[in-house]
XYZ file of N, CA, C and O in Angstrom:
400
model
N -7.277 5.938 -15.233
C -6.073 6.447 -14.622
C -5.754 7.785 -15.294
O -5.761 7.875 -16.510
N -5.480 8.796 -14.506
C -5.230 10.091 -15.116
C -3.826 10.171 -15.685
O -2.979 9.321 -15.453
N -3.582 11.220 -16.464
C -2.330 11.363 -17.202
C -1.114 11.435 -16.287
O -0.091 10.807 -16.540
N -1.211 12.181 -15.193
C -0.086 12.345 -14.274
C 0.266 11.001 -13.637
O 1.442 10.644 -13.546
N -0.728 10.250 -13.209
C -0.487 8.953 -12.594
C 0.137 7.996 -13.594
O 1.062 7.259 -13.260
N -0.340 8.011 -14.830
C 0.200 7.136 -15.864
C 1.654 7.481 -16.142
O 2.507 6.591 -16.225
N 1.949 8.761 -16.256
C 3.325 9.176 -16.512
C 4.233 8.794 -15.347
O 5.368 8.365 -15.545
N 3.756 8.930 -14.134
C 4.536 8.565 -12.944
C 4.798 7.063 -12.940
O 5.914 6.626 -12.647
N 3.786 6.272 -13.267
C 3.940 4.820 -13.309
C 4.963 4.425 -14.364
O 5.841 3.592 -14.112
N 4.876 5.015 -15.547
C 5.823 4.714 -16.616
C 7.240 5.069 -16.168
O 8.177 4.295 -16.357
N 7.400 6.216 -15.552
C 8.704 6.654 -15.060
C 9.245 5.685 -14.019
O 10.425 5.307 -14.055
N 8.402 5.272 -13.084
C 8.825 4.347 -12.024
C 9.239 2.993 -12.592
O 10.224 2.396 -12.143
N 8.503 2.507 -13.574
C 8.830 1.213 -14.176
C 10.159 1.309 -14.927
O 10.988 0.391 -14.857
N 10.387 2.420 -15.622
C 11.660 2.600 -16.324
C 12.822 2.591 -15.331
O 13.865 1.981 -15.588
N 12.661 3.258 -14.210
C 13.707 3.286 -13.184
C 13.938 1.880 -12.629
O 15.084 1.463 -12.429
N 12.871 1.146 -12.387
C 12.986 -0.223 -11.880
C 13.750 -1.103 -12.865
O 14.629 -1.877 -12.470
N 13.454 -0.958 -14.135
C 14.143 -1.749 -15.159
C 15.624 -1.381 -15.202
O 16.487 -2.264 -15.274
N 15.932 -0.096 -15.132
C 17.332 0.334 -15.134
C 18.080 -0.234 -13.925
O 19.220 -0.688 -14.042
N 17.440 -0.196 -12.765
C 18.066 -0.726 -11.549
C 18.299 -2.235 -11.651
O 19.341 -2.744 -11.232
N 17.335 -2.948 -12.214
C 17.478 -4.391 -12.366
C 18.606 -4.719 -13.346
O 19.392 -5.654 -13.116
N 18.714 -3.941 -14.431
C 19.810 -4.160 -15.382
C 21.161 -3.883 -14.728
O 22.125 -4.597 -14.955
N 21.223 -2.855 -13.910
C 22.465 -2.537 -13.193
C 22.832 -3.677 -12.241
O 24.003 -4.050 -12.125
N 21.849 -4.247 -11.569
C 22.090 -5.378 -10.681
C 22.626 -6.579 -11.462
O 23.551 -7.262 -11.007
N 22.070 -6.809 -12.635
C 22.566 -7.910 -13.465
C 24.027 -7.686 -13.849
O 24.839 -8.623 -13.805
N 24.365 -6.466 -14.235
C 25.749 -6.173 -14.605
C 26.685 -6.329 -13.402
O 27.798 -6.831 -13.532
N 26.226 -5.914 -12.239
C 27.059 -5.976 -11.035
C 27.330 -7.414 -10.606
O 28.389 -7.707 -10.040
N 26.410 -8.309 -10.865
C 26.579 -9.704 -10.445
C 27.054 -10.598 -11.584
O 27.094 -11.818 -11.434
N 27.444 -10.011 -12.702
C 27.857 -10.798 -13.868
C 29.083 -11.664 -13.572
O 29.226 -12.751 -14.125
N 29.956 -11.199 -12.717
C 31.173 -11.961 -12.424
C 30.939 -13.075 -11.405
O 31.784 -13.948 -11.240
N 29.810 -13.034 -10.723
C 29.495 -14.088 -9.749
C 29.175 -15.383 -10.489
O 28.600 -15.379 -11.564
N 29.550 -16.500 -9.889
C 29.312 -17.790 -10.522
C 28.327 -18.596 -9.694
O 28.002 -18.249 -8.578
N 27.896 -19.664 -10.267
C 26.959 -20.550 -9.588
C 25.758 -20.800 -10.472
O 25.259 -19.897 -11.139
N 25.318 -22.048 -10.485
C 24.217 -22.436 -11.354
C 22.926 -21.701 -10.978
O 22.212 -21.206 -11.837
N 22.648 -21.621 -9.693
C 21.415 -20.972 -9.245
C 21.437 -19.484 -9.582
O 20.438 -18.917 -10.013
N 22.568 -18.834 -9.394
C 22.698 -17.415 -9.693
C 22.574 -17.160 -11.198
O 21.938 -16.202 -11.624
N 23.159 -18.031 -11.995
C 23.057 -17.902 -13.460
C 21.607 -18.037 -13.894
O 21.125 -17.256 -14.724
N 20.916 -19.021 -13.325
C 19.493 -19.222 -13.653
C 18.667 -18.008 -13.236
O 17.800 -17.547 -13.986
N 18.945 -17.478 -12.070
C 18.236 -16.296 -11.580
C 18.474 -15.093 -12.494
O 17.546 -14.352 -12.821
N 19.725 -14.903 -12.928
C 20.047 -13.792 -13.835
C 19.302 -13.942 -15.155
O 18.785 -12.969 -15.703
N 19.235 -15.159 -15.670
C 18.522 -15.402 -16.935
C 17.027 -15.103 -16.789
O 16.422 -14.484 -17.663
N 16.439 -15.548 -15.682
C 15.016 -15.268 -15.449
C 14.773 -13.781 -15.299
O 13.801 -13.231 -15.829
N 15.651 -13.095 -14.572
C 15.508 -11.661 -14.374
C 15.643 -10.923 -15.705
O 14.872 -10.002 -15.992
N 16.612 -11.330 -16.530
C 16.783 -10.688 -17.834
C 15.543 -10.904 -18.703
O 15.104 -9.985 -19.399
N 14.965 -12.093 -18.635
C 13.754 -12.378 -19.407
C 12.614 -11.472 -18.935
O 11.876 -10.900 -19.749
N 12.462 -11.321 -17.626
C 11.414 -10.454 -17.080
C 11.652 -8.990 -17.463
O 10.708 -8.259 -17.742
N 12.901 -8.565 -17.457
C 13.218 -7.188 -17.857
C 12.814 -6.965 -19.314
O 12.195 -5.950 -19.643
N 13.163 -7.918 -20.170
C 12.810 -7.790 -21.588
C 11.292 -7.753 -21.775
O 10.777 -6.948 -22.558
N 10.578 -8.607 -21.039
C 9.112 -8.608 -21.114
C 8.540 -7.287 -20.602
O 7.593 -6.748 -21.173
N 9.122 -6.773 -19.514
C 8.665 -5.499 -18.958
C 8.884 -4.350 -19.919
O 8.022 -3.484 -20.077
N 10.028 -4.325 -20.577
C 10.300 -3.279 -21.559
C 9.293 -3.338 -22.710
O 8.795 -2.308 -23.162
N 9.017 -4.539 -23.168
C 8.073 -4.702 -24.276
C 6.672 -4.247 -23.859
O 6.009 -3.502 -24.579
N 6.231 -4.664 -22.680
C 4.902 -4.280 -22.194
C 4.822 -2.769 -21.980
O 3.811 -2.143 -22.301
N 5.883 -2.195 -21.452
C 5.918 -0.751 -21.223
C 5.836 0.002 -22.550
O 5.096 0.983 -22.667
N 6.572 -0.459 -23.543
C 6.538 0.188 -24.858
C 5.144 0.083 -25.477
O 4.640 1.054 -26.061
N 4.504 -1.070 -25.331
C 3.155 -1.246 -25.871
C 2.157 -0.335 -25.157
O 1.306 0.292 -25.791
N 2.260 -0.250 -23.842
C 1.342 0.587 -23.068
C 1.560 2.061 -23.377
O 0.606 2.831 -23.502
N 2.807 2.445 -23.512
C 3.114 3.837 -23.840
C 2.576 4.184 -25.229
O 2.021 5.257 -25.435
N 2.690 3.253 -26.149
C 2.162 3.452 -27.502
C 0.641 3.580 -27.465
O 0.067 4.455 -28.123
N -0.013 2.733 -26.689
C -1.474 2.801 -26.571
C -1.908 4.114 -25.931
O -2.888 4.737 -26.351
N -1.159 4.550 -24.916
C -1.476 5.808 -24.248
C -1.354 6.976 -25.224
O -2.207 7.861 -25.263
N -0.288 6.985 -26.016
C -0.104 8.055 -27.007
C -1.204 8.029 -28.054
O -1.683 9.069 -28.489
N -1.619 6.825 -28.473
C -2.693 6.695 -29.461
C -4.007 7.251 -28.900
O -4.720 7.995 -29.582
N -4.307 6.926 -27.636
C -5.537 7.442 -27.021
C -5.485 8.963 -26.887
O -6.487 9.644 -27.105
N -4.316 9.491 -26.550
C -4.171 10.951 -26.438
C -4.372 11.610 -27.804
O -5.025 12.657 -27.907
N -3.832 11.004 -28.840
C -3.998 11.544 -30.192
C -5.463 11.491 -30.621
O -5.978 12.433 -31.232
N -6.150 10.404 -30.293
C -7.570 10.286 -30.620
C -8.388 11.346 -29.884
O -9.296 11.947 -30.462
N -8.069 11.585 -28.629
C -8.776 12.606 -27.853
C -8.518 13.992 -28.432
O -9.436 14.815 -28.542
N -7.285 14.251 -28.830
C -6.957 15.537 -29.439
C -7.727 15.733 -30.743
O -8.312 16.785 -30.986
N -7.752 14.702 -31.575
C -8.456 14.787 -32.850
C -9.956 14.979 -32.632
O -10.600 15.761 -33.341
N -10.503 14.277 -31.654
C -11.927 14.401 -31.349
C -12.262 15.806 -30.865
O -13.260 16.401 -31.292
N -11.438 16.343 -29.990
C -11.650 17.698 -29.475
C -11.540 18.719 -30.597
O -12.363 19.629 -30.711
N -10.529 18.555 -31.433
C -10.335 19.473 -32.554
C -11.524 19.424 -33.509
O -12.012 20.462 -33.966
N -12.006 18.224 -33.780
C -13.163 18.063 -34.662
C -14.399 18.743 -34.069
O -15.138 19.443 -34.770
N -14.615 18.533 -32.772
C -15.766 19.147 -32.110
C -15.673 20.664 -32.183
O -16.651 21.349 -32.472
N -14.501 21.205 -31.922
C -14.333 22.658 -31.946
C -14.524 23.221 -33.345
O -15.087 24.303 -33.507
N -14.095 22.496 -34.355
C -14.299 22.963 -35.732
C -15.784 22.961 -36.092
O -16.265 23.872 -36.755
N -16.503 21.928 -35.673
C -17.928 21.814 -35.988
C -18.773 22.792 -35.182
O -19.831 23.214 -35.632
N -18.332 23.131 -34.004
C -19.117 23.987 -33.112
C -18.318 25.223 -32.704
O -18.287 25.596 -31.528
N -17.703 25.857 -33.682
C -16.815 26.982 -33.391
C -17.538 28.115 -32.669
O -17.050 28.626 -31.657
N -18.695 28.520 -33.167
C -19.390 29.652 -32.550
C -19.914 29.301 -31.162
O -19.891 30.136 -30.257
N -20.356 28.080 -30.991
C -20.799 27.651 -29.655
C -19.624 27.676 -28.679
O -19.764 28.113 -27.531
N -18.470 27.213 -29.149
C -17.277 27.210 -28.301
C -16.865 28.623 -27.924
O -16.510 28.892 -26.775
N -16.942 29.537 -28.887
C -16.597 30.934 -28.614
C -17.574 31.524 -27.602
O -17.174 32.223 -26.661
N -18.869 31.234 -27.779
C -19.878 31.760 -26.861
C -19.681 31.217 -25.444
O -19.784 31.955 -24.462
N -19.390 29.941 -25.350
C -19.161 29.330 -24.030
C -17.933 29.948 -23.377
O -17.958 30.307 -22.188
N -16.853 30.093 -24.141
C -15.633 30.687 -23.596
C -15.874 32.127 -23.154
O -15.402 32.552 -22.090
N -16.645 32.877 -23.954
C -16.945 34.261 -23.588
C -17.796 34.305 -22.318
O -17.574 35.147 -21.438
N -18.770 33.405 -22.210
C -19.610 33.345 -21.014
C -18.808 33.018 -19.770
O -18.973 33.645 -18.716
N -17.917 32.051 -19.890
C -17.068 31.685 -18.756
C -16.177 32.863 -18.383
O -16.004 33.184 -17.195
N -15.616 33.526 -19.385
C -14.766 34.688 -19.125
C -15.527 35.811 -18.443
O -15.022 36.462 -17.521
N -16.777 36.030 -18.886
C -17.605 37.070 -18.284
C -17.900 36.751 -16.819
O -17.751 37.616 -15.946
N -18.288 35.518 -16.555
C -18.599 35.116 -15.183
C -17.362 35.239 -14.297
O -17.435 35.775 -13.178
N -16.216 34.760 -14.782
C -14.985 34.874 -13.996
C -14.612 36.337 -13.773
O -14.188 36.718 -12.677
N -14.790 37.164 -14.807
C -14.501 38.591 -14.669
C -15.378 39.244 -13.619
O -14.909 40.048 -12.802
N -16.662 38.895 -13.625
C -17.578 39.460 -12.629
C -17.225 38.994 -11.217
O -17.275 39.774 -10.270
N -16.868 37.731 -11.104
C -16.515 37.206 -9.790
C -15.227 37.835 -9.253
O -15.111 38.103 -8.057
N -14.270 38.017 -10.130
C -12.996 38.605 -9.704
C -13.133 40.110 -9.383
O -12.395 40.633 -8.559
N -14.069 40.770 -10.032
C -14.277 42.197 -9.809
C -14.948 42.478 -8.465
O -14.737 43.516 -7.858
N -15.750 41.528 -8.010
C -16.450 41.698 -6.739
C -15.455 41.696 -5.590
O -14.520 40.938 -5.548
N -15.660 42.539 -4.646
C -14.774 42.590 -3.474
C -15.460 42.122 -2.238
O -16.511 42.180 -1.881
């Protein structure tokens, strides 16, 4: 899953949790055994969702940090190769853009 999709999913889940919490607050004054049971189950699911979301977000950040460290390490070990590749790409793009 790419970064944009993951961020969108995390955002959507946070909004869903906020909406569910608002619904719980709005129905707090309602009575009835079935409604009370439903509110308790919903609150339990919200708490589980928050925990899972926090764990997934933490894992995503850890993977991003590992990728950053790996890239940085590669660039340090292959600095001149990286410079040569960047210069080659720049030259090719420059030639392509110069052509009319």
